[in-house]
Short mmCIF file of the C-alpha atoms (twelve columns), coordinates in Angstrom:
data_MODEL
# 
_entry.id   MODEL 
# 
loop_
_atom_site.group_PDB 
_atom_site.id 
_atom_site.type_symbol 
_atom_site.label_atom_id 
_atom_site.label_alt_id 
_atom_site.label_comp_id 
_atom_site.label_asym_id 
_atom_site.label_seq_id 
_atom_site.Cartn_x 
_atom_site.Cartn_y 
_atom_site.Cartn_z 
_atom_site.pdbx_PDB_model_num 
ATOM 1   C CA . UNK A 1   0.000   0.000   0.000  1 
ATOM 2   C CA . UNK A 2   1.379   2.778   -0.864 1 
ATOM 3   C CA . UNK A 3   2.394   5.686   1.855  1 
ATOM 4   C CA . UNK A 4   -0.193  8.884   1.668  1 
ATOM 5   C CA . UNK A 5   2.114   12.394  1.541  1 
ATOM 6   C CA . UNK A 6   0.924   15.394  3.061  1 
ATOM 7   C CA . UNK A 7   2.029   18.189  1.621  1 
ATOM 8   C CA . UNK A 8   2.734   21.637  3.775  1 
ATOM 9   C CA . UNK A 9   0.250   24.731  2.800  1 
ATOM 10  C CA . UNK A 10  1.336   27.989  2.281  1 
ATOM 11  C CA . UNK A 11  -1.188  29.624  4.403  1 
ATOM 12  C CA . UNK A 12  -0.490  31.881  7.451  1 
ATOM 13  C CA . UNK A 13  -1.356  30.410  10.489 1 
ATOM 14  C CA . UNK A 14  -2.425  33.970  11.455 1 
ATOM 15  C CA . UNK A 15  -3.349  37.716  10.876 1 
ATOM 16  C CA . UNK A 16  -0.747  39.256  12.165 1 
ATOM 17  C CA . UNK A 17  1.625   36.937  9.595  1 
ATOM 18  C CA . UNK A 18  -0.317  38.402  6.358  1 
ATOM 19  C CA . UNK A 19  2.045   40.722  4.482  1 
ATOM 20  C CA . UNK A 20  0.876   44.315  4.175  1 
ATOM 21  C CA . UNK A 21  1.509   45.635  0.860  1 
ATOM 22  C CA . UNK A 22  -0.470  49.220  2.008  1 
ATOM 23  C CA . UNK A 23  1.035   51.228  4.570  1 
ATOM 24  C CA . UNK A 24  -1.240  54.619  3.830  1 
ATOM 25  C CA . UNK A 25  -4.844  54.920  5.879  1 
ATOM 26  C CA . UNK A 26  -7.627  53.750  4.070  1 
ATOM 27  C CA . UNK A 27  -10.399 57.042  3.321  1 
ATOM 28  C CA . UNK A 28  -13.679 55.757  2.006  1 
ATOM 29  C CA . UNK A 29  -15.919 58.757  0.513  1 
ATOM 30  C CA . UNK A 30  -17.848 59.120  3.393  1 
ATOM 31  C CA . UNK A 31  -15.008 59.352  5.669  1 
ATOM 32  C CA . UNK A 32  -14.091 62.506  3.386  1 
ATOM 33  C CA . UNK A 33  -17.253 63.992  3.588  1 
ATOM 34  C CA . UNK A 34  -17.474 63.773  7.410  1 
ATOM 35  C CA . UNK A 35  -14.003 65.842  7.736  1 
ATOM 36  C CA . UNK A 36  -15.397 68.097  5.293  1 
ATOM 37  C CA . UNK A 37  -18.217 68.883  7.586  1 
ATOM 38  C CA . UNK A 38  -16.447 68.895  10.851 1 
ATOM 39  C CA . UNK A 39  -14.164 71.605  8.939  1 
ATOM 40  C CA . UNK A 40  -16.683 73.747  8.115  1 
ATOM 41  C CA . UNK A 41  -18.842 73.470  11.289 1 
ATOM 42  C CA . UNK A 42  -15.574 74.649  12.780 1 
ATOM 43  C CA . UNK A 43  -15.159 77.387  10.779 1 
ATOM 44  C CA . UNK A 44  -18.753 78.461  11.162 1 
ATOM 45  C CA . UNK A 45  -18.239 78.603  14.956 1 
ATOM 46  C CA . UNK A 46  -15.420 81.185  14.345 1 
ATOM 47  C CA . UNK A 47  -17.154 83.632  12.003 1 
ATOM 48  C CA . UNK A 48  -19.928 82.919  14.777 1 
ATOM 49  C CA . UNK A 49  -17.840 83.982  17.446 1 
ATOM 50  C CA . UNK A 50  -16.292 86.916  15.325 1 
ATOM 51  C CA . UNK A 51  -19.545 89.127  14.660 1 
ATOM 52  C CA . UNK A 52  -20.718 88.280  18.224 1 
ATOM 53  C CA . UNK A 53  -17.932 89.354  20.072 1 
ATOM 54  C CA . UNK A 54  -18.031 92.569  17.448 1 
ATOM 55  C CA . UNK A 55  -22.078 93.265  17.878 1 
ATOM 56  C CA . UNK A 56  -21.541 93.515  21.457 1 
ATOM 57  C CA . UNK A 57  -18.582 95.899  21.280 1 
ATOM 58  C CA . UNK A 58  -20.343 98.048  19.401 1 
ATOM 59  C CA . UNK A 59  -23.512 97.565  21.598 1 
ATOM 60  C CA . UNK A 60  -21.091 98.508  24.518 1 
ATOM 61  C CA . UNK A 61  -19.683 101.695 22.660 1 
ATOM 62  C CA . UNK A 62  -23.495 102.692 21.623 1 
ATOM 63  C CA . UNK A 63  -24.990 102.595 24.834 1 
ATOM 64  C CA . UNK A 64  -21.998 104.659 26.393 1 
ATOM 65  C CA . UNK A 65  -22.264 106.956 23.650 1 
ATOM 66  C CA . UNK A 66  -24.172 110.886 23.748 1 
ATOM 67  C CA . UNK A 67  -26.489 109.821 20.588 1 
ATOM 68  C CA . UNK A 68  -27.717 107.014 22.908 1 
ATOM 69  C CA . UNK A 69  -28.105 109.266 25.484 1 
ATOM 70  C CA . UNK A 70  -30.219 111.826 23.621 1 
ATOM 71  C CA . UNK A 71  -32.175 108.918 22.336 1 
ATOM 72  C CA . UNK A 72  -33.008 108.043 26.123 1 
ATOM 73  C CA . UNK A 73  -33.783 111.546 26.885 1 
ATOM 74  C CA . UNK A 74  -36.259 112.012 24.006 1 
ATOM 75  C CA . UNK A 75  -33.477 114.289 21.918 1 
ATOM 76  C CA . UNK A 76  -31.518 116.971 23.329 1 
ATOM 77  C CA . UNK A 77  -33.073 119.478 24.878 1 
ATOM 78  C CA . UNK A 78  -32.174 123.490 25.414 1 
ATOM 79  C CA . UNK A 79  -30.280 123.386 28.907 1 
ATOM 80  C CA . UNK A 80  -32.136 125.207 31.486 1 
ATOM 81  C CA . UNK A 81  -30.518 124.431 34.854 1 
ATOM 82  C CA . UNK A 82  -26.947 124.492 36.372 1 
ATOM 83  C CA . UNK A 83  -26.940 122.398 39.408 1 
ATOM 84  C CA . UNK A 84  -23.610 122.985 41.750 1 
ATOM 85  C CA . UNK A 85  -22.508 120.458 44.521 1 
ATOM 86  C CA . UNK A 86  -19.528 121.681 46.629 1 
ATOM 87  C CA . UNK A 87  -18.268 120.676 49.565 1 
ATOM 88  C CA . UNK A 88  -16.818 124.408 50.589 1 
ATOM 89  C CA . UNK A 89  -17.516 127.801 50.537 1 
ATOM 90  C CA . UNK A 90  -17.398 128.187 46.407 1 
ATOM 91  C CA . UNK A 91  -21.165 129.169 44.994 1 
ATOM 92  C CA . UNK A 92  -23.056 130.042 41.815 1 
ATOM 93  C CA . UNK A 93  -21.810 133.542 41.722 1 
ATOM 94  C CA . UNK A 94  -18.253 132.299 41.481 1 
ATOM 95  C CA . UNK A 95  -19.492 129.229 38.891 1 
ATOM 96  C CA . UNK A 96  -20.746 131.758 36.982 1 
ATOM 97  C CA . UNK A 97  -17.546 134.106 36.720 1 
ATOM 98  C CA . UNK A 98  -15.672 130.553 36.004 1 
ATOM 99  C CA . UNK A 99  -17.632 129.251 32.962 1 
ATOM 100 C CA . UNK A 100 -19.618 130.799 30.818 1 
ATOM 101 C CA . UNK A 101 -22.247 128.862 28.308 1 
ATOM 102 C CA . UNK A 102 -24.320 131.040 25.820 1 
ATOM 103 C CA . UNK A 103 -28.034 131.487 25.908 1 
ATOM 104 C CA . UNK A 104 -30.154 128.532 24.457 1 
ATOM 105 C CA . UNK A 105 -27.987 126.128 24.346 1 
ATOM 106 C CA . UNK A 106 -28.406 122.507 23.838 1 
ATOM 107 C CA . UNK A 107 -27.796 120.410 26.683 1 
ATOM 108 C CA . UNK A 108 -25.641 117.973 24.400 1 
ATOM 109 C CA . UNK A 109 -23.925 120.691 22.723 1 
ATOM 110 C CA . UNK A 110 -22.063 121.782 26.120 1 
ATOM 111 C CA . UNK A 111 -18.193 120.852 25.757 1 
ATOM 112 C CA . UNK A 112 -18.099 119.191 29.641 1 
ATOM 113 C CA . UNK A 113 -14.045 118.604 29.578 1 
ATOM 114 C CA . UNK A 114 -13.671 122.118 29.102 1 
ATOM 115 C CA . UNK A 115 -15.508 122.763 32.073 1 
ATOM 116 C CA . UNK A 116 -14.254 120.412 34.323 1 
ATOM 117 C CA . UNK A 117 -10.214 121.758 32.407 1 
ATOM 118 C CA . UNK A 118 -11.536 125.132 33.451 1 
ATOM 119 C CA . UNK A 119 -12.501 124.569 36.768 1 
ATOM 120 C CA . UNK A 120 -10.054 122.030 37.866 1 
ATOM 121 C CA . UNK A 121 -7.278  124.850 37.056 1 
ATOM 122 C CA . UNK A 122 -8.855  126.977 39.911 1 
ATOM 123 C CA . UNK A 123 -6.084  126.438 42.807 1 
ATOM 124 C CA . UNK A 124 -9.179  126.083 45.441 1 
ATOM 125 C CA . UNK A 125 -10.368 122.847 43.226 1 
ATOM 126 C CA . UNK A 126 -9.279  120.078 44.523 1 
ATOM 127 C CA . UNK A 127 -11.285 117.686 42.527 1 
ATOM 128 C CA . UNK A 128 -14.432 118.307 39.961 1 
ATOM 129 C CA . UNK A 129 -16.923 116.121 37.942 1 
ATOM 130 C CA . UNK A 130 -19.486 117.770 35.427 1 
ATOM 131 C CA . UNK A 131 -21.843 115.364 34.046 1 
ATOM 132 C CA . UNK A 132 -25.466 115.960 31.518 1 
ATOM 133 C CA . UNK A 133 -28.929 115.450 33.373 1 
ATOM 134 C CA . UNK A 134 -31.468 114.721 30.790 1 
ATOM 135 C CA . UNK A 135 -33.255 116.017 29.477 1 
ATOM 136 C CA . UNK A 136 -32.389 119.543 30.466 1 
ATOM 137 C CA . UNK A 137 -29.796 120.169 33.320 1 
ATOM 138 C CA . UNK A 138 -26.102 120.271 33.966 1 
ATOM 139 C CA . UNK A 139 -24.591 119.311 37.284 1 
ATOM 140 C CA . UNK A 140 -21.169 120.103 38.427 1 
ATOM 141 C CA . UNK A 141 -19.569 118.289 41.395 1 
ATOM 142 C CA . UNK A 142 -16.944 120.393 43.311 1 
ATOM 143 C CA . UNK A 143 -14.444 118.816 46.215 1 
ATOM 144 C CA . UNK A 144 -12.437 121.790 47.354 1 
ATOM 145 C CA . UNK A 145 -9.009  122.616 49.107 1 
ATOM 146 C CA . UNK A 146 -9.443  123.291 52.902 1 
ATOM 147 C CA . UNK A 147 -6.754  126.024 54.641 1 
ATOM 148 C CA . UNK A 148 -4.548  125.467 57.399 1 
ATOM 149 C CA . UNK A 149 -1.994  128.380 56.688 1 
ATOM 150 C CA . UNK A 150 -1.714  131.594 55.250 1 
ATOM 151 C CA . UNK A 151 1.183   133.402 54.036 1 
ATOM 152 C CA . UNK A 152 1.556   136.871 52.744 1 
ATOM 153 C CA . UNK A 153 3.646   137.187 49.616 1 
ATOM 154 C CA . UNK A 154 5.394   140.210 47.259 1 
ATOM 155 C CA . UNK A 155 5.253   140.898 43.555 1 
ATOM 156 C CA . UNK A 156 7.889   142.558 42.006 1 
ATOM 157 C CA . UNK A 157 7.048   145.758 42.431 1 
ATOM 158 C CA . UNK A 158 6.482   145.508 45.660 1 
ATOM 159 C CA . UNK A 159 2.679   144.478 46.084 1 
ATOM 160 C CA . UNK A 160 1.724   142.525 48.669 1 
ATOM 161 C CA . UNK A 161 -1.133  139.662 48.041 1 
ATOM 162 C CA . UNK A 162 -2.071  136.841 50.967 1 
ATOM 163 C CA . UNK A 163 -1.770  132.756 49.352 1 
ATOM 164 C CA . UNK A 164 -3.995  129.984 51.518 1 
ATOM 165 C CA . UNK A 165 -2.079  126.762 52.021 1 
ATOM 166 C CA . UNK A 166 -3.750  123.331 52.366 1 
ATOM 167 C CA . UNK A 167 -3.262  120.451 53.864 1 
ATOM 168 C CA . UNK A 168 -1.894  118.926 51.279 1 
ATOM 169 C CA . UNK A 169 0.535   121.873 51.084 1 
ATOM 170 C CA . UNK A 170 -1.051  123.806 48.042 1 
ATOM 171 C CA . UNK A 171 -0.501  127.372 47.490 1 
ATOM 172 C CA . UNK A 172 -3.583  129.257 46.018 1 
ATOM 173 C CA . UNK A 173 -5.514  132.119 46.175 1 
ATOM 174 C CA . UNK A 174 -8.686  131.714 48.502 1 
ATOM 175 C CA . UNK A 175 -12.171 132.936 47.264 1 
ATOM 176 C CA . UNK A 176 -15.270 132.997 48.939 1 
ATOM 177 C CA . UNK A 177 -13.910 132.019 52.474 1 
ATOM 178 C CA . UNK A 178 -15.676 133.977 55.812 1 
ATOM 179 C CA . UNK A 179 -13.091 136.499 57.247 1 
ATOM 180 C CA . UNK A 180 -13.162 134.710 60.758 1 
ATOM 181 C CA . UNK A 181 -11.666 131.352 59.209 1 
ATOM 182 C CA . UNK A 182 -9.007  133.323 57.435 1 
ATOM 183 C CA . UNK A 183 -8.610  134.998 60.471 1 
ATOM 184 C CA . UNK A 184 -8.237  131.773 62.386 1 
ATOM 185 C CA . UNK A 185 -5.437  130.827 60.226 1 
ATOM 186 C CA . UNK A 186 -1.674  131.434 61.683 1 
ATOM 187 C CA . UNK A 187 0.706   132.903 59.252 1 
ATOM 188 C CA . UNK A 188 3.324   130.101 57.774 1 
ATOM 189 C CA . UNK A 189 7.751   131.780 57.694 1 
ATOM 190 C CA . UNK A 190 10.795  130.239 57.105 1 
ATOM 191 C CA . UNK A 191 10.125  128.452 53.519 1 
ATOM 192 C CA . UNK A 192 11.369  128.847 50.398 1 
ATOM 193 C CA . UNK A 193 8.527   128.954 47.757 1 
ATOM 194 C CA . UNK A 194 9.419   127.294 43.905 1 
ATOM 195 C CA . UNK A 195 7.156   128.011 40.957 1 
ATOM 196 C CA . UNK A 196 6.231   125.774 38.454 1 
ATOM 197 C CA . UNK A 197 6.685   125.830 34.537 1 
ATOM 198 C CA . UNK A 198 3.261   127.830 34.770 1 
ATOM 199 C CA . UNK A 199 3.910   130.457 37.260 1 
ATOM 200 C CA . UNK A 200 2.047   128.482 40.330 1 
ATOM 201 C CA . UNK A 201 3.776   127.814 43.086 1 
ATOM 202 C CA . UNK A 202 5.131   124.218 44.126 1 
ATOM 203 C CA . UNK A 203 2.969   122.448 47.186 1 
ATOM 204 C CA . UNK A 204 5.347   122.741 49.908 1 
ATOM 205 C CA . UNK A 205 6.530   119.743 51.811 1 
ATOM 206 C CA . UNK A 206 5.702   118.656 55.496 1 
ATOM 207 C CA . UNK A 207 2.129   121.075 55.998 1 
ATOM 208 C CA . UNK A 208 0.116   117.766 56.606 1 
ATOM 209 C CA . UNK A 209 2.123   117.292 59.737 1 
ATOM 210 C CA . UNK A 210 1.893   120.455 60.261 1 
ATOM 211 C CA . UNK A 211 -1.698  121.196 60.043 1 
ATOM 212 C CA . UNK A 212 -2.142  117.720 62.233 1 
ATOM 213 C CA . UNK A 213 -0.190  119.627 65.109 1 
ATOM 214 C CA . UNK A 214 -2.121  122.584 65.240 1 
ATOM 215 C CA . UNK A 215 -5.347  120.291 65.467 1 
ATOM 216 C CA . UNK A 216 -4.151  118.702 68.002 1 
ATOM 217 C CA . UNK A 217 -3.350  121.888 70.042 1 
ATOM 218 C CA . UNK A 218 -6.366  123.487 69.274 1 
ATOM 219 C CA . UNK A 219 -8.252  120.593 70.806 1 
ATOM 220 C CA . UNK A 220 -6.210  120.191 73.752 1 
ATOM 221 C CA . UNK A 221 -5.790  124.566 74.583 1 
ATOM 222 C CA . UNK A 222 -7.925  126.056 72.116 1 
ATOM 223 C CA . UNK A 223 -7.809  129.145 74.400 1 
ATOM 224 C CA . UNK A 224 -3.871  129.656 73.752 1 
ATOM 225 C CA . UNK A 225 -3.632  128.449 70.378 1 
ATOM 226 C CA . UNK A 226 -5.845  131.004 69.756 1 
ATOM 227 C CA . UNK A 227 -3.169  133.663 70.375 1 
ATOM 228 C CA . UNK A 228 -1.185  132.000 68.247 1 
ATOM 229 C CA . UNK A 229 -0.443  134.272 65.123 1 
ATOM 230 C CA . UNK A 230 2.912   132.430 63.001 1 
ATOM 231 C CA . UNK A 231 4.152   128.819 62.709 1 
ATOM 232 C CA . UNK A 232 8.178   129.210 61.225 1 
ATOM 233 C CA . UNK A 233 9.096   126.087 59.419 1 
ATOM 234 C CA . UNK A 234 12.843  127.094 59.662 1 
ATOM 235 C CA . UNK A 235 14.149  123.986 61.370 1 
ATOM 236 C CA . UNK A 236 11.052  122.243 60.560 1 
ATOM 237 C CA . UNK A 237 12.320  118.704 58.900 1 
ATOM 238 C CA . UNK A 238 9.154   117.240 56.837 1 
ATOM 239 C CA . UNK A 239 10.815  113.732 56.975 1 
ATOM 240 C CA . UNK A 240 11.706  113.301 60.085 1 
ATOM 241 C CA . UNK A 241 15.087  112.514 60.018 1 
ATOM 242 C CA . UNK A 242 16.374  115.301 61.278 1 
ATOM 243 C CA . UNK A 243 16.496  115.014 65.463 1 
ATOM 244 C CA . UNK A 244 16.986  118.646 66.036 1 
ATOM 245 C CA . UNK A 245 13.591  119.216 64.218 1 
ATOM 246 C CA . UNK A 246 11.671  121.584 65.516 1 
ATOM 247 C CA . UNK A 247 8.358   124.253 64.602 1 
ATOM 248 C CA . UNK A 248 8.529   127.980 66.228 1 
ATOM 249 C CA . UNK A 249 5.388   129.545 67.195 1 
ATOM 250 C CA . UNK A 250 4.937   133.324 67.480 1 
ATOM 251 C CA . UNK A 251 1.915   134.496 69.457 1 
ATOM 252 C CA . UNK A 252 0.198   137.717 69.464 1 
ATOM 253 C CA . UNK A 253 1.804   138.523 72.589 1 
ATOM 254 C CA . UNK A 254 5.034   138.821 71.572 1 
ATOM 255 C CA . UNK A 255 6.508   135.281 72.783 1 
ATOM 256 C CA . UNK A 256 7.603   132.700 70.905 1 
ATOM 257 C CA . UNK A 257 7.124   128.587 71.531 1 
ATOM 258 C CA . UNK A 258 9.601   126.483 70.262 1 
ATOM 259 C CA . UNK A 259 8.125   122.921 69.799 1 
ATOM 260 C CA . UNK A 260 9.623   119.059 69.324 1 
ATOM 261 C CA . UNK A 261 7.604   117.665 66.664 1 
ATOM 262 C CA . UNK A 262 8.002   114.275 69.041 1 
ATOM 263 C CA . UNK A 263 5.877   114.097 72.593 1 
ATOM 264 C CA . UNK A 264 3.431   116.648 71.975 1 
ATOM 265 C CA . UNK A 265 0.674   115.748 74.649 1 
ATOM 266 C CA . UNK A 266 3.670   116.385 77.079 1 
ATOM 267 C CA . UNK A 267 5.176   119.525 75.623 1 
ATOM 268 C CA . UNK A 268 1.332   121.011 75.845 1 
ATOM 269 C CA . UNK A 269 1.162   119.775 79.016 1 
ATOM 270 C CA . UNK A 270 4.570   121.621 80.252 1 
ATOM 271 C CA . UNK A 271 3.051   124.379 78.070 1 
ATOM 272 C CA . UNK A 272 0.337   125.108 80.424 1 
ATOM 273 C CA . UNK A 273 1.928   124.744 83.584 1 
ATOM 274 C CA . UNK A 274 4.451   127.228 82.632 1 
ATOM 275 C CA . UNK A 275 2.349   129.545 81.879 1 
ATOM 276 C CA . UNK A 276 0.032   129.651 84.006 1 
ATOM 277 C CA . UNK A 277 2.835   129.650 86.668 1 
ATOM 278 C CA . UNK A 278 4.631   132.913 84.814 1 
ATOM 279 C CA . UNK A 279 0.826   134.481 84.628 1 
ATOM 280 C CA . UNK A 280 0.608   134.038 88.772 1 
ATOM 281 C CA . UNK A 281 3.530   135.537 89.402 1 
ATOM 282 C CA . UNK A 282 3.260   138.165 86.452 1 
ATOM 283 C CA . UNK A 283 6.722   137.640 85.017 1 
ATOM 284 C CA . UNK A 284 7.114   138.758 81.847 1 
ATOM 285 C CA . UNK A 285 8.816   136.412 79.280 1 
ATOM 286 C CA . UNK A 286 10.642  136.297 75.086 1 
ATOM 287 C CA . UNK A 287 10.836  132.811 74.798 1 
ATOM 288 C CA . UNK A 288 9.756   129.317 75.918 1 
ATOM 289 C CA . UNK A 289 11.944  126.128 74.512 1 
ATOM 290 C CA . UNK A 290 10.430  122.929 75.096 1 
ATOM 291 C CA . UNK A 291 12.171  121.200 72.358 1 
ATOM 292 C CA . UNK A 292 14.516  120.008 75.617 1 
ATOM 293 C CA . UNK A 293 14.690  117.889 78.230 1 
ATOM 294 C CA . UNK A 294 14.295  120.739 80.344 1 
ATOM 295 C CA . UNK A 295 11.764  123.358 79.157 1 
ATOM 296 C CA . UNK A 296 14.077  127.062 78.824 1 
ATOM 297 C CA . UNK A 297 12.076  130.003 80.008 1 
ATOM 298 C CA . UNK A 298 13.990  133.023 78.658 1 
ATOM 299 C CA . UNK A 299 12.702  136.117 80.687 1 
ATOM 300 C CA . UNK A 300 12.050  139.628 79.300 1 
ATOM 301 C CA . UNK A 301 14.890  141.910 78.743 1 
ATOM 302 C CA . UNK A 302 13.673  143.952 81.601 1 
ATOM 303 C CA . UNK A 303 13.694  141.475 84.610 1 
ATOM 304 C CA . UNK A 304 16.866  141.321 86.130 1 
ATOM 305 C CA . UNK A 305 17.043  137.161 85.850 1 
ATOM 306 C CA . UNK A 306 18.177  135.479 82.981 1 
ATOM 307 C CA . UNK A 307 16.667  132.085 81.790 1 
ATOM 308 C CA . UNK A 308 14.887  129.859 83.545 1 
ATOM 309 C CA . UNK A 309 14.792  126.218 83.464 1 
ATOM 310 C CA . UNK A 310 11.720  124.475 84.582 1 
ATOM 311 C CA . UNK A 311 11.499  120.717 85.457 1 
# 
């Protein structure tokens, strides 16, 4: 009998042993038209995003605008009303020498940054807002500089004109104020003014500290401080470092008080029992130093002691 042969096949035993003759992806036609679409939906949703985000910047810069505003307010209207907030002495009769707007005009037609240029050169102005109420009105907020010195200055040819100085340490002219609070104010000496490129003068350094001071005395002796006429900034150091800093009062009495700008509660203090110890025994006195240790009592040049120091 003859032997039965097998014979080997040729066939792979698996996938993975099938020879790839392709290496690229296969891309049917729908697979292209999908992409297509996902393409253009993606595009879509940027134009989309585009005129959106640009219809509501202009929506933005309409509704801020003035031709929104006069749409609000029925059209613009002929301005009949100037309405003045301040929180000082300034009023309508000064507004009025300030700006001037000619008769019948349109509420929209007023140019309010020249106003508020105008009035926010005025030295007294410390801030100011001007802003349209429709349909017919104007109002104009004010915040003003407060005093706390005075000084009296000379022109060239020898004028002399008083300056207010505020707590910030402007220099301007004050208008409007009642003559008992300029009267109130001591005179500032001993500083060097510097004018601007304009022809103001620079804020001087330090008044804030200043100004705090004479607060503080006032509420403690208002009775003395006020007899108090000039504050001299001479060896007045605004920042401090300085230890031999020190403010010089003059009084309408003819004495001066020399002050540590350190320990105030107890130079007032010494203050008072000084003199109400040279007023009992009615000695009359230049000088008082209490920028010390010990306070310096200089007598007048009449009494027959020299100075005395208290402890």
């Amino acid at each position: 009998m003859a032997k039965k042969t097998t014979s080997k096949s040729n066939a792979p035993s698996t996938w993975r042993s099938i020879q790839q003759s392709f290496s690229g992806r296969a891309v049917t036609t729908h697979a292209r038209k999908r992409r297509w679409m996902i393409n253009l939906k993606f595009l879509g949703g940027l134009i989309t995003f585009a005129l959106l985000s640009c219809a509501i910047w202009g929506g933005v810069k309409y509704l801020r605008s003035e031709s929104f505003s006069r749409l609000m307010a029925g059209g613009s209207e002929r301005m009949r009303a100037v309405y003045l907030e301040t929180d000082g002495v300034l009023d309508e009769q000064w507004l009025n020498q300030q700006v001037s707007l000619p008769e019948n005009i349109e509420l929209m037609a007023v140019d309010i940054e020249a106003i508020q240029r105008t009035l926010r050169d005025n030295g007294q102005v410390r801030s100011v807002l001007v802003e349209r109420v429709f349909p017919d009105a104007l109002r104009i907020r004010i915040a003003e500089r407060q005093p706390v010195l005075r000084m009296v200055l000379q022109d060239s040819s020898g004028k002399k004109f008083m300056r207010l100085i505020s707590y910030e340490g402007d220099i301007y002219p004050g208008q409007r104020y009642p003559a008992d609070t300029i009267r109130g104010l001591p005179y500032v000496a001993g500083v060097t003014l510097h004018r601007k490129e304009n022809g103001d003068y620079q804020p001087l350094d330090g008044i804030g500290d200043v100004a705090d001071f004479l607060h503080h005395a006032r509420r403690l002796m208002p009775d003395r401080v006020s007899e108090w006429e000039s504050v001299s900034l001479a060896d007045f150091d605004p920042s401090g470092k300085t230890l031999s800093s020190r403010l010089a009062v003059t009084t309408s009495k003819g004495y001066t008080i020399v002050f540590s700008p350190n320990d105030l509660d107890e130079q007032f203090a010494e203050l008072e029992t000084i003199l109400k110890q040279l007023e009992r025994q009615r000695q009359r006195f230049d000088h008082i130093d209490l920028s010390m240790q010990d306070a310096v009592v200089k007598l007048a040049e009449a009494t027959p002691r020299g100075p005395v120091r208290f402890r």
